[in-house]
Structures are given as structure tokens and as C-alpha cells.
Amino acid sequence: MPIRNPFKKVGATALEPAQDESDRPSSRSGSEQGFERQSVAGSTKSAPLSIKGVEPDEYKLCGVFPTVWLDPCRGVYLPPSPLEKKGFWSRSNGSSTPSSHRQAINENEPFFISRESFDSYRRSFDISARSPVALCDVTPPRKSLDSRAMRLARSTANGRRAEREPPTEEELFEDVGLNDDPKPKKKGLFSHFGNAPDTAGSSNSTHHGFHFTSRKRGHSGQGAELGKIEKPSGTAEANADNTILYPVGRCVAYALKNHVTPSASNIKQSTSHQLHRHLDGDKMADIAPFYLFKELRLNLEPAYPDSIITLRLPYAGQVSRTSQRRVKPSELPSAEDEGAFAKKYLATSASIYFRRNQKHQRSFLWRVLDDGKTLSIQSVDLSKSSKSTADASLILRLVFPNTIRPAGVVLSDSETHDHFNVFVLTSTNDLYTFTLRSEYFTRTSAIEGNVSFWCKTFLPPSFSFRYPHRLAALSPQELLVSLHDGGLLKLSRKQEDDGSFWTETFFNDGGWGSSFRSLLPWQSSNTIRYGDIKLAHTTATALAFSPDSSYLFTVSLNHTLKAWNLANGRIDVIKDLLNEERQPQDSSKYILDPSEVDFIAVINRQIKPGDLFYILTYSPAGSGQFKFWVATEGTNGQLELEDLCPDTVLESPAPSTEIWTLAQFKVTSTPQVERMSLWILWKNHTSYRVQNLEFDLRTIAIEWSDEFWVTTTTETLRDRLLPEPSDFESKDSTDKWLEYLFYPERFTKATLEASLAIYEQSFGATKDLASSKSKALEERLCSSVAATVALNRDSNGNIDFEQYRSDVDTQWRRFYRIAAELDKQRGEATALVFDRYTDLPWVVMTDGITLIRDCSGTELLYHNRSNRSYHEDILQFRGSGKLLHTKLKKDPKDIAGLVNAACTFRETFSDHLLHTCLAAAEFEALQDPSYSIQDRIQSFYDRCGFASQINDDDYNQLITALDMFGGLNALDTDLFIAVIDSIPYQVKKPREGFPLTAFGGKTLVVGAQELINLHSIVLFDLLVLIVFLDIEVDREEEPMEWFDAGSLYFKIFGMLRDHCMLKWLARSLRLQVPNPTSEGLEAGMKQLEVSGLRRDGRRATVLQDLFVDYMELPAIRKDLTQPYLLTASLRNTFYRVFEPEGQKSYSSVTLILCNLLKTQNTGLASEFVRYLPNTPWATYLRGRVHLCKKEYPMAAIYFKKSAYGLHSLSLDKDKMTVEDTDGLLDLIALRDLHSGPLGFYRHIADLFEKDRAYSYAVDFAKIAVLFEAEPGEPVGKAKDDILNRLLYSSLQTSRFDDAYSALCQIRDNALKKRAIRDLVASMCEKGDADELVNLPFIGLQDEVDEQLVYHCQNTLNISSSPPFHKVLYAWRMKRSDFRGAASILYERLQRLQAASSAFKDSQNTPVTQCYLNLIDILSSVDPAQAWILTSTRVADDEAFTKRVKTSSGNTATLKRKVVTLDDIRKEYQKELDRIAKIESNQFSFIGGMEDDVL
């Protein structure tokens, strides 16, 4: 085995911190580490598993019968509870169980079961729910990337069991008596989540009093882990002489009287085959599941908060007399506890109905809620026609006055009208008929009006003495009802009838006499109690129609298949489901569970001449067997059924070795006419799995083998690493948990609201916290968590911030466990449906749906990495094989082996090391490279601390994984490149299709999130493997000549950077509003008007808003099914993101930032900046982001950095358009950007000017002046424009020197004249008249004088306006224009005389001062020139004195006259006399003479 290089290079600066980091998580004691270390994240790092060791503890079960095992709770026989499928991010144990373990067991010896299987087995019948759920695992306590506990596989090829540590106290279960009566619970499950620990087993617990208790799980679809959900139907109970046959797991459950061992005649071949399958260890170990399909789980939250329309229906007899009030959209209230949550949001039954037409609104999801009293219906179409303007986003909630019967909801499509019918049968035997039109799901006004228009009721008279069991729809005019006595009731109506009246027709296999005997009270020996009625053994529990609807096939409770001729009501064929002859006394021992509904399917194919069609039935007998029947026409004209495979036992392999129940199956057609496809839904408590098999009926015996079955795999997003506090990240624990919990589509708002209510009740929330419903959910959640944590001091008296941070993280983990437990109940499967038009399987859950799509090429490699067979023959005929890279130069087995080795190496990481590596990878991916590749590899190695964190056992596990496909020497660059090439980084342009609905857009976003996450996992695994091998492997012993770590390191980090950006796009939410710059505004407003909803926009991810909503779903083709096209559309999402990449200077990354800036999402834009490339255009956008954040210094720096590079955009090949900037730049801005340095700096100055950052606008305008205009642009015009901007910005910042300099350089006379006016006005208004007077204004003095005169003449109030007269007086005096100065001073004198102002000093008023100045000025000139020319009003001498009248347009004419120095002296003396009279209180009478004084 290769050894690690003892002389590897280790950075001196990184080794010591790495050692400290590794010691930090274990520095506290076990009690201080708290809840997160043991319950959620697993234990800390320990030594790896040893290949040799002690076998795990095992327990012996009852050995009454060697081929079946007894369930003491229900009196049925069960196989041992096997192990879960390990998570994608879980840690591999490195050991295995011998393949011959089962084979070595003697048939007469008791069966051995491992401890973890026994735990699951005990919990399956834990009646009192007192046994705790073991949170630890048998795997040594190493943390994995998803921080989840992982169960060991039962066996692997190595042939050894994993060595496990001794069980802790948390793993121990208390003894629970199987016969004990269940004690009633006084509190809900989450009421135990308090600060005080449980009394049982709390002495050494480190869970801080937060512990989930276990409880018995009921039948799937009837209950939940959080609380009991009553199903309308009861539990089936057999009479004293009967036995019920339950489909439990892969083996048969025979509930025999007094636990008598079944005889060989009863068990027959099925149990012996079961024994063979359970004990053949080699076969079970060698055949690994092949994952060909992937789940795509979606929540059912409405697109808009007001999309739910609640309609309360009246009682049956009041429908015609009740009018519906005006419909108002509403939002469901939040649940206060787990019971209310289950009632409001978890469906007891649900399914999807697909209409026959191929138009929009053809897929409708219906769900029964509120204990069977509410029926919810909504459209789940993925695409719509190009002509459809509005989405069917409304959800109808029909509230019934009585509960809905189990299996009492059916839908049927109208053949002549654009509507479909919903038939509902209630517990009061009322049949509701709803006629729903497509417009009901788009417009609220369409459903308003009288209820009787679309809702009719009918009470069948026969239901007064016969009870319905199942309801089926043959057409909108014909319904079939299975009755409790074994008969059938056909309800018929005319096509023009509305459903208020139906005609009854009875069918019974025993005639009228059998019907009469069923009514007698003493005829009850052959019945089964189901709910509140007794069902006869002949009651039909499953119904299916022939392709031409002439025959009805039923499966009765007595394990028989019947063919009813609907024309005459007779039974043509009666067969046992297994085509076995049974004695009459034994027929009652094979009774089906009346709660199960899926036992039969009709296949409309004719492979052989003479075959009409085929039927597939399922029997839970034995290990569960399928049977194919061919329908032919007999000699007498009656239908005949023949067993196609009488000698073949068709048993489907379970997904894993756990106890699985086959819940439903669907058989469909394929693009190949001769082949068919079988889909099976398995259930195990709240978990489910879907399997598929493609086969040809002619070779069914060969193709039914286990190696041809394929399985669906779950999403890796469900196993993401939980947040952990770290000293190396800027985000605190609260920020991380908020980002984790509110990740799009992870948890519904209702789940988080209910979790918060439970959390507050469990930890005693204050009244203020519980009543603050008006606040946002995030704010209330943070307040509740913070209220449970106190900031204490340590032993030294200092504030213990470290303990506070740990306590906060613990509380977040407690809240997460509540939310995760609620979410687990939402994922329980209720139905498997198949869209025969699109060939798309759906799994309907209690509060969600799952689409089954094909795995992409990368997903095939990753999920089947440990499967060495790789099933190339399956890929050859499946659509998923087309998604795998067809030009791979390496063997897919070797590629998968490399993926498996990289994943195995990462799984050996401790939780702390994994967090460190992820942080280092993200930091390195977002940094611009400034060192060589080898230095960067060494830096990454030192930053992660591999030298101290990876021990020799981890290294040996890696070497073992590499040896599976050739070892270290088999590693070459091409093998790594083959893995990288499987990632759809850039795919071809998608072909056109149909626009997406809102639901379809959400589907692609969730699928894209999964692909992005899985690609990031694969890239990260390859990265750490490359770095570790390049540093650690001794090249002298293992040269690895074809391994180029440098080139791989560079390529992977480039892709990691892109995937970091894709992750951000897929998780960042913003308010989605119609685009005001495109046609989206008109379309959006039209949709709002049509729907009638009060929508201000919906929150959507940036990925959906920018890319997915503009995608189209490809049309269905004969050779390409919807599962393949759905995955192809997810890959096309990457094309949409990276489409513009090329030789240009801009890319889709910059286009995203342009949209964020245009829509004013400044916060998102500042986060997205780190993903920008290092290009001039990206640098410019960085400056725009800082400009939006008002960070002007940083914006100026980035603008200057991008100036030189953006000059190249003037080339024609690089010129951008408005669409390339998503409307961020208009045509004028783009013109400046393409006009060289002068245009660029002019554009930047304009940006700062619009943002009122005038000082920076001046700086960039001054830079722009230094450059010349580009060829083809008028030089003077460009210069004058930038000079005008410079002058305007300078005036705003009072930089008058720069303004004067710009003024002097302006060439355009009109522009210069306006600039002089602005400059003069600004300097006068801001009090800088002295500087204005002192400016030279060479050649512009007359223009300045003219502008000053203009402002003087337009001054209305001389006392409050700027002193333009004084400035003009100073201006003329400065230039020795004494007469001009006297003239403007005399005008000011006239204005002052007209103004009404009071002065303290009557002898020294502004008027007298003006006279003195005038006299002084005119005295200093030649006496012959001591005069001025002025204007006086002639028509109305008083008009000038009345300022308001003058300014309002007085039409008095002006008369020019000469005023000499003597005239001014006389006026001055007259003014002095007037002042003297006023001071002596001598006032003249109005209208009198001057001598008439008082």
C-alpha cells in the first residue's frame, strides 16, 4: 500500500492554527458540548472503523415458524426491520457484512437481527410511545456533511460487519409490554420540549431537556408522528373465524387465530420463496439498486398570499336556496400546535386528475383536509399555451358540512364542454356534483354568484339501507359505487342533467336473493368491520374499467378478481388473484385490507393476435405477487381471462432490506410499442420509494429479475450540512440559521409558523412574543430564540460570549428539530399517479408533490458510484442514458469509481474539518489569483489543515477506494476531466416549447437547486482529493505521471466560482414585479386585471425572475418523454445563465448585476459583486454598486480603474446595446461609453451629477476636458457639453474658479450667455459678489453687465432678494463707469422709496445713504457730465409706489428724463425735511396742500 509522504511541504503559518482549530470543538466537556453534538451533528471525530472487530449486538426473535416472524402487537408475522438507505452526505463506514451471513444460518435456528434493526422493529409497535428514539448510530461517531445519523448497510462485498462502539444510554430502550393498554397522552408531542429534561433517562443526558419521544406508527396515510390524525375510515377488523391479509413489507402477514403456525398448504410456494429471498445473502448483497430516476419535491404554497378561495357549502337540502357571498381571497391562519397543523395542512387523501384535452389546466390536484371536511383543488400544470395570458393560480377550498367518505372523491372530464366534474360522497350519503370551469381558477369573479349554478346534491334512496364503500367514475354521466354487501350501484344521468337527479341500477353476483340476505341482521359471519359498517367478503375494494368501458373489473375482499359485463350486469369471470384453487373453508383466510385500493390495472395493448387487452393484479399474499392476465373473447361471446405466466412468481424486490409496504402501482406504455413500464410505490412509515421496471410481456419471466429494476433517489438538498458557529466567518449563528431555514422551498411558511408556536409554548414564551403577530416571521423567530438565552459571566467575571454563542446555536438546533419533524410528516406519500400523455410519474404527499424525472449524467455517476455493474444495458434503452455524456473517453465504471473514492475521502472528514474546507474553497473560488498554481494548492492544503486532521486510517480508506479501479497509478487527468465534463456547464440552445406557469417555474427552480448542489458536491470532492493527493502522496513510490494537479485545480476552481454564483441566484429572493421597460408591464397588468387579485408582486428567486420565467418547456415527442425533457430543461437553465459568454467584454454575470441595479435591489447587488469577473465592464459595475450605496470614494476609484479598459468598447465588435445592459444604460449613455475617454468621463460625471454628488462630478468633468473627442463627433459640441456640466457642478459646490475656467472655454455663444447668467446669479445668491467683481471676464464684461441689469430689473423685493443693484454698482465702479454706477444707484433709490421698511436711525436710512452716494459719485465727474438718464411713470405716478400693482402688469407708460446733480441734492434736502416733520409729529392731510399739517 502506498505510504504518505513524510517530507511533504507544510506551511509554517498554517500548521499551528490548524491544530488549534481541531482542538477547539473538543475543548469543552461532554455536558458543555450540548445538544448539537449528539442529537443533530453527530459526535466528534474519532478513529476510523476497523475492518476486523467484534460483531454488533444481535437479538433473537421468536422462532415459532422458521419462515415468517411474529409481530406481537398485531398478531401478524413480519420480517426484521432492516436499515435505512444512507444519505448522500453521510459517512461511509468502511466495513461490510459477509455476503454469506444469511446463507450460513440454519433454517431451524432463530433469526438474528442487528441492534439497529431491532430498534426500528420495536418502534413499529411501541404502543405507549414512551420509548425514546435513538439519536446515535452504530457507526463510530464521525460527523458527515449532512450532520445526520447514518445506518449501516446490512452487507457488502467485503464480507465483514462494521465494528461499533458500545451503545450509549440514549440508544437503550425501556421495556414496553406488548399487551399493555395504551395510556392516554395528556400532552402533545412537542409539549415535552422544555428546559427541564425528561424524568426517564435524564441523569446523564446532554440534550438540555429537548428530546423527542417515540410513538407507534399507524397505517400510512392515517396518522403522523406529531399527533394522531383521525382517518374517516376505521381499522379493518376480522370476525372470529376470519383472517385479514395485510400487505406488510415483502413478506405476507398472516394473522391467524390464537397465533397458530400456518400450515404448508396455506403458505405454499410464496413463503418458501420468501425464505429463499431472505436467507440468500449473496444475492441480496451483490444486486445493488440502480438509481435511474430522481425525485423533485415541491411544496404546495400558493403563488400569491391571496390565492386561496374558501367556499363554505350549505347542507344538501339548502344548496338550491343559498346564494354565495362575494368571494374574497384569504390566507390560511397559522397553526398553534401540531394537531392544528396536521388538521389544516396534512391531507388524509389526495391525488392528481389529468384531463383528456392537452390544453392549459389539464392537471388538477385535489386534497382532503380538516378531518375530511375540506376539499382543496388547484391546477398543477407545468406549462401553458402561448395564447394563455393568466396562470391558474387560484386554489379552491370547498368546506363541506359533513365529512367526506374515504375514497369518496372522483373527477371526470366533460367530452363536449370546457369543464370537468367533481363527485364527492359524504358521510351522510349525499352525492355532491361540482361543475368547475377553467376560469374558476384564474378569476375570482367567475365563481361568484349562486352556489346552485355549479354545485348540485343528490341522496340516492338505496343508501338508506345499503352503504357505499368505493366510488368510481366511468364518465361524467355514469358512476359506479361499491356497496357493503358485495353489490354494485350504477348511477346514471342524462348529458343535459346537472347532477341533481341520478338513475339507480343494481348489480349483484348473487342476484336479488343475495342482496336481501345481506340486510338480515344474523347474516354477519362473513363480514369485516371497517369503520362503522360491516363489509361482506365479496365487497369490491378496487375497481377498473376496460378500454372500451364495457366491462368493470373488481377485486373483492375475498381475494378474487371479477369481470362484470356492464351491458347485462352479469359476471363473466371470477378468478383468484393468484389463480389458485382454494377450498371453500380456506377462502376466508385470504381477506384483503379494505383500506387498500390499488390491486388492479388495465393495460390497453394487443401484442398477440386475438388479445383484447391485459390486466395486472397484485396480491399481498406471500411476499406480494403480481399476476398478468390476458383478456380474450370466448366461444360463447363472453370475456375470458387467462394467466400469462402461470409458472412464474412475479415478486417485486423491495428498495432495501427495510420493512416496506407496497402501497400502489401503475402500469403504463412506453415509446416502444411492445414494451411496458411498471411503477411501484413503497412505503415505510413516512418514507417512501418508487421503483420502475420496463418489460416485454413476451419475455416477462426473464426481465422480471432483480437486476432490471431501477429505483428513484432522493434529493441531496434534503441532506445539507447544518450551520455551525465558526470563528472564521463574518456571519454569526443566527444569520446562518435564518439563511438555512428560509432557503427557498425548504420549509413552508406554515411549517415555520407552527414550529415557532410549538417552540414558544414549550419554552414558556412571554406574552409579548406570542402576541407580536404583526411582525415578520424572521423577526419573531429571532426574538423567541434570543429570549431563551441569557448572557452570563464566566468564573473570572467577564462576559462569556463563547458560551452565549453556543447556547444560541443550541436553541436554533432545537427549533430546527421541531421544524424537521413537522416537515417529515408533510412528506408521507398518499398516492402514485401517472400522466399518460406526458409519461410523467407523480407522487402526491400529505402536503406536497414529487415529480419523478430522469437522472442527469452527473447524477447517474454520483448516485450509482458504488455500483460496479453500472447496468449499461439499462442505459441503452432508457432516456437517462441520453443525458450521460456520450463522448466520455473513459469507462463509466472507472469514472464512477473516481467519484466514489472522492466521496469516500470527504466522508472521513470531521465536522470541523468539513466546515473549514468548505469555507476555504469558497474563499479561494472568489479570490483573484495572485500566486502560482502550486502555491495556491499548498495554501489551500495549509488552510484546511489536512496534515493534522487526516490520520493514516483515513488515508488507508482512500487508498482502498482507489484500488477498486486501479489505484493511484490509474489516476490521470483525463479521468478527472471525464467527471467534470459530465456536468452540464454549457449545453446547446434549447428548442422552443410552451411557456411555463408559475408552478412550472417553481418546479424548474427547485430542480436547478438540486443540480447545482450536487454539482458543487462533486466538484468539492474532486478538489479536496486533488489537493490531498498532490501534497501527501510520495511521488517516488507512486509517480502518477499522468496526473496534472495544477491544471485540474485551475479548472475546478473556475467551475466552483460559477456554481457559487448559481447557488446565490437560486437562494436569493426578491419581490417580483412587472418590468416597466418592456412588454412585461402590459402583460402583468392584464393578468392582474383578469385575475382580480390584489397582487403587489410575489417573492421569487433571482434565478427564476431573470431566467426561468423566460424559459419554455419543450413539447412532448414520441421518442422523448416528460421525465427526460424535464431534466433536459434543468440543464438548459445553465445555458440561460451562461448564454452570452464569448469574446465580448460583457457576460451574463454582468447582465444579472445590471438588472439588480436597474430594479434598485442595492442589497442584492452588493452581495452579487463578489461573483463578477475581473474585466473593465465588471469593474465599472462595481463602481455603480458603490454609487447606489452612496459610497462615492470607492465608486470613483472603480470608475477610474475601468476607464482605460472600457475604451476598447469603441470597437464595433464590442459595442453594447441597451439589451446587453438590461436597460441600465440608455442610448445616450451607451453613446458616451463608445466615444472614447471624453465620452466615458462625461458619462461618469453625469452619473455623479444625477446622484447630487457634484464634487465628484467636477473631478470627472475636469478629467474629461483634457481629452479630445473621437473622430466623427463635432469637437466643439462635445467640449461645450462637458464644459457646461463642469460649470453647473462647480456652481453647486461653490467652486467658482472652476466654473469661471469652464465658462471661458465654452465656444457656443448661446450656451456661454446662459452660463454667464447662471454664474452671476449663483455667485450673487451665495454671497460671493466680491469674487465676481474681481474676476476679469476678458471680453465678457458687457455680457456680465447685461446679466446684472437683467437680474436688477427682475428683482421684485429689493429687501429680500440678492443685492444685484449693489453688485452692479460695484461692478461699474470697479471698471470706472461712474455714471453707470450712479444710474443703477438711482434706480435702487427709487425701489427703496417704494418699499415700506422701518429703520431705527431716521437720519441714516438706506435712502439717505443712496442720496449721499449719488451726490458723491456725480461730484467726482466733470460738472458737464454730472447727470444721469432715468425713467418715470407718466400715466399713473402712484403705480410705481404700489409694488404689487406694478409687478402684476401695470400698463403705465415710462417717460425718460435727465436728472442732474442739483436735482439729486434737492431731492435729498426734501427727504431730510420729510424725515424732520415725521420726527416732530407733523403729518400732512391726504389730498391737502403741503402746508396743511396737523
PDB file of N, CA, C and O in Angstrom, residues 188-209:
ATOM      1  N   GLY A 188     -49.279  17.045  24.041  1.00  0.00           N
ATOM      2  CA  GLY A 188     -48.820  16.776  22.707  1.00  0.00           C
ATOM      3  C   GLY A 188     -47.354  16.397  22.702  1.00  0.00           C
ATOM      4  O   GLY A 188     -46.648  16.497  23.695  1.00  0.00           O
ATOM      5  N   LEU A 189     -46.901  16.002  21.535  1.00  0.00           N
ATOM      6  CA  LEU A 189     -45.512  15.554  21.425  1.00  0.00           C
ATOM      7  C   LEU A 189     -44.538  16.657  21.746  1.00  0.00           C
ATOM      8  O   LEU A 189     -43.568  16.466  22.473  1.00  0.00           O
ATOM      9  N   PHE A 190     -44.802  17.862  21.279  1.00  0.00           N
ATOM     10  CA  PHE A 190     -43.857  18.955  21.463  1.00  0.00           C
ATOM     11  C   PHE A 190     -44.030  19.639  22.823  1.00  0.00           C
ATOM     12  O   PHE A 190     -43.284  20.561  23.125  1.00  0.00           O
ATOM     13  N   SER A 191     -45.007  19.203  23.602  1.00  0.00           N
ATOM     14  CA  SER A 191     -45.129  19.798  24.929  1.00  0.00           C
ATOM     15  C   SER A 191     -44.006  19.340  25.853  1.00  0.00           C
ATOM     16  O   SER A 191     -43.785  19.927  26.909  1.00  0.00           O
ATOM     17  N   HIS A 192     -43.279  18.290  25.461  1.00  0.00           N
ATOM     18  CA  HIS A 192     -42.161  17.804  26.276  1.00  0.00           C
ATOM     19  C   HIS A 192     -40.879  18.574  25.998  1.00  0.00           C
ATOM     20  O   HIS A 192     -39.864  18.310  26.620  1.00  0.00           O
ATOM     21  N   PHE A 193     -40.929  19.495  25.038  1.00  0.00           N
ATOM     22  CA  PHE A 193     -39.707  20.207  24.677  1.00  0.00           C
ATOM     23  C   PHE A 193     -39.554  21.400  25.602  1.00  0.00           C
ATOM     24  O   PHE A 193     -39.769  22.536  25.221  1.00  0.00           O
ATOM     25  N   GLY A 194     -39.199  21.186  26.826  1.00  0.00           N
ATOM     26  CA  GLY A 194     -38.964  22.276  27.750  1.00  0.00           C
ATOM     27  C   GLY A 194     -37.542  22.297  28.202  1.00  0.00           C
ATOM     28  O   GLY A 194     -36.711  21.513  27.771  1.00  0.00           O
ATOM     29  N   ASN A 195     -37.250  23.237  29.083  1.00  0.00           N
ATOM     30  CA  ASN A 195     -35.892  23.322  29.590  1.00  0.00           C
ATOM     31  C   ASN A 195     -35.590  22.207  30.574  1.00  0.00           C
ATOM     32  O   ASN A 195     -34.442  21.869  30.818  1.00  0.00           O
ATOM     33  N   ALA A 196     -36.641  21.636  31.194  1.00  0.00           N
ATOM     34  CA  ALA A 196     -36.420  20.552  32.146  1.00  0.00           C
ATOM     35  C   ALA A 196     -36.340  19.241  31.403  1.00  0.00           C
ATOM     36  O   ALA A 196     -37.148  18.942  30.542  1.00  0.00           O
ATOM     37  N   PRO A 197     -35.353  18.403  31.670  1.00  0.00           N
ATOM     38  CA  PRO A 197     -35.218  17.135  30.961  1.00  0.00           C
ATOM     39  C   PRO A 197     -36.261  16.139  31.405  1.00  0.00           C
ATOM     40  O   PRO A 197     -36.922  16.284  32.430  1.00  0.00           O
ATOM     41  N   ASP A 198     -36.401  15.075  30.596  1.00  0.00           N
ATOM     42  CA  ASP A 198     -37.330  14.013  30.935  1.00  0.00           C
ATOM     43  C   ASP A 198     -36.864  13.309  32.192  1.00  0.00           C
ATOM     44  O   ASP A 198     -35.680  13.183  32.480  1.00  0.00           O
ATOM     45  N   THR A 199     -37.840  12.794  32.909  1.00  0.00           N
ATOM     46  CA  THR A 199     -37.503  12.059  34.124  1.00  0.00           C
ATOM     47  C   THR A 199     -36.869  10.729  33.794  1.00  0.00           C
ATOM     48  O   THR A 199     -36.036  10.228  34.550  1.00  0.00           O
ATOM     49  N   ALA A 200     -37.245  10.161  32.661  1.00  0.00           N
ATOM     50  CA  ALA A 200     -36.672   8.873  32.293  1.00  0.00           C
ATOM     51  C   ALA A 200     -35.393   9.094  31.534  1.00  0.00           C
ATOM     52  O   ALA A 200     -35.356   9.618  30.459  1.00  0.00           O
ATOM     53  N   GLY A 201     -34.321   8.610  32.093  1.00  0.00           N
ATOM     54  CA  GLY A 201     -33.049   8.692  31.411  1.00  0.00           C
ATOM     55  C   GLY A 201     -32.486  10.055  31.299  1.00  0.00           C
ATOM     56  O   GLY A 201     -31.797  10.371  30.369  1.00  0.00           O
ATOM     57  N   SER A 202     -32.735  10.951  32.241  1.00  0.00           N
ATOM     58  CA  SER A 202     -32.243  12.323  32.152  1.00  0.00           C
ATOM     59  C   SER A 202     -31.035  12.564  33.021  1.00  0.00           C
ATOM     60  O   SER A 202     -30.513  13.665  33.056  1.00  0.00           O
ATOM     61  N   SER A 203     -30.586  11.573  33.731  1.00  0.00           N
ATOM     62  CA  SER A 203     -29.470  11.802  34.648  1.00  0.00           C
ATOM     63  C   SER A 203     -28.191  12.106  33.911  1.00  0.00           C
ATOM     64  O   SER A 203     -27.429  12.976  34.288  1.00  0.00           O
ATOM     65  N   ASN A 204     -27.956  11.404  32.800  1.00  0.00           N
ATOM     66  CA  ASN A 204     -26.708  11.615  32.072  1.00  0.00           C
ATOM     67  C   ASN A 204     -26.963  12.204  30.689  1.00  0.00           C
ATOM     68  O   ASN A 204     -26.123  12.121  29.814  1.00  0.00           O
ATOM     69  N   SER A 205     -28.132  12.752  30.494  1.00  0.00           N
ATOM     70  CA  SER A 205     -28.456  13.277  29.167  1.00  0.00           C
ATOM     71  C   SER A 205     -27.762  14.590  28.929  1.00  0.00           C
ATOM     72  O   SER A 205     -27.585  15.393  29.816  1.00  0.00           O
ATOM     73  N   THR A 206     -27.371  14.798  27.705  1.00  0.00           N
ATOM     74  CA  THR A 206     -26.756  16.059  27.298  1.00  0.00           C
ATOM     75  C   THR A 206     -27.636  16.799  26.303  1.00  0.00           C
ATOM     76  O   THR A 206     -27.170  17.581  25.519  1.00  0.00           O
ATOM     77  N   HIS A 207     -28.924  16.561  26.367  1.00  0.00           N
ATOM     78  CA  HIS A 207     -29.833  17.145  25.389  1.00  0.00           C
ATOM     79  C   HIS A 207     -30.488  18.401  25.912  1.00  0.00           C
ATOM     80  O   HIS A 207     -31.372  18.933  25.276  1.00  0.00           O
ATOM     81  N   HIS A 208     -30.131  18.859  27.083  1.00  0.00           N
ATOM     82  CA  HIS A 208     -30.691  20.096  27.636  1.00  0.00           C
ATOM     83  C   HIS A 208     -32.215  20.033  27.697  1.00  0.00           C
ATOM     84  O   HIS A 208     -32.903  21.012  27.457  1.00  0.00           O
ATOM     85  N   GLY A 209     -32.732  18.875  28.022  1.00  0.00           N
ATOM     86  CA  GLY A 209     -34.167  18.769  28.194  1.00  0.00           C
ATOM     87  C   GLY A 209     -34.967  18.791  26.918  1.00  0.00           C
ATOM     88  O   GLY A 209     -36.173  18.882  26.946  1.00  0.00           O
TER      89      GLY A 209
END
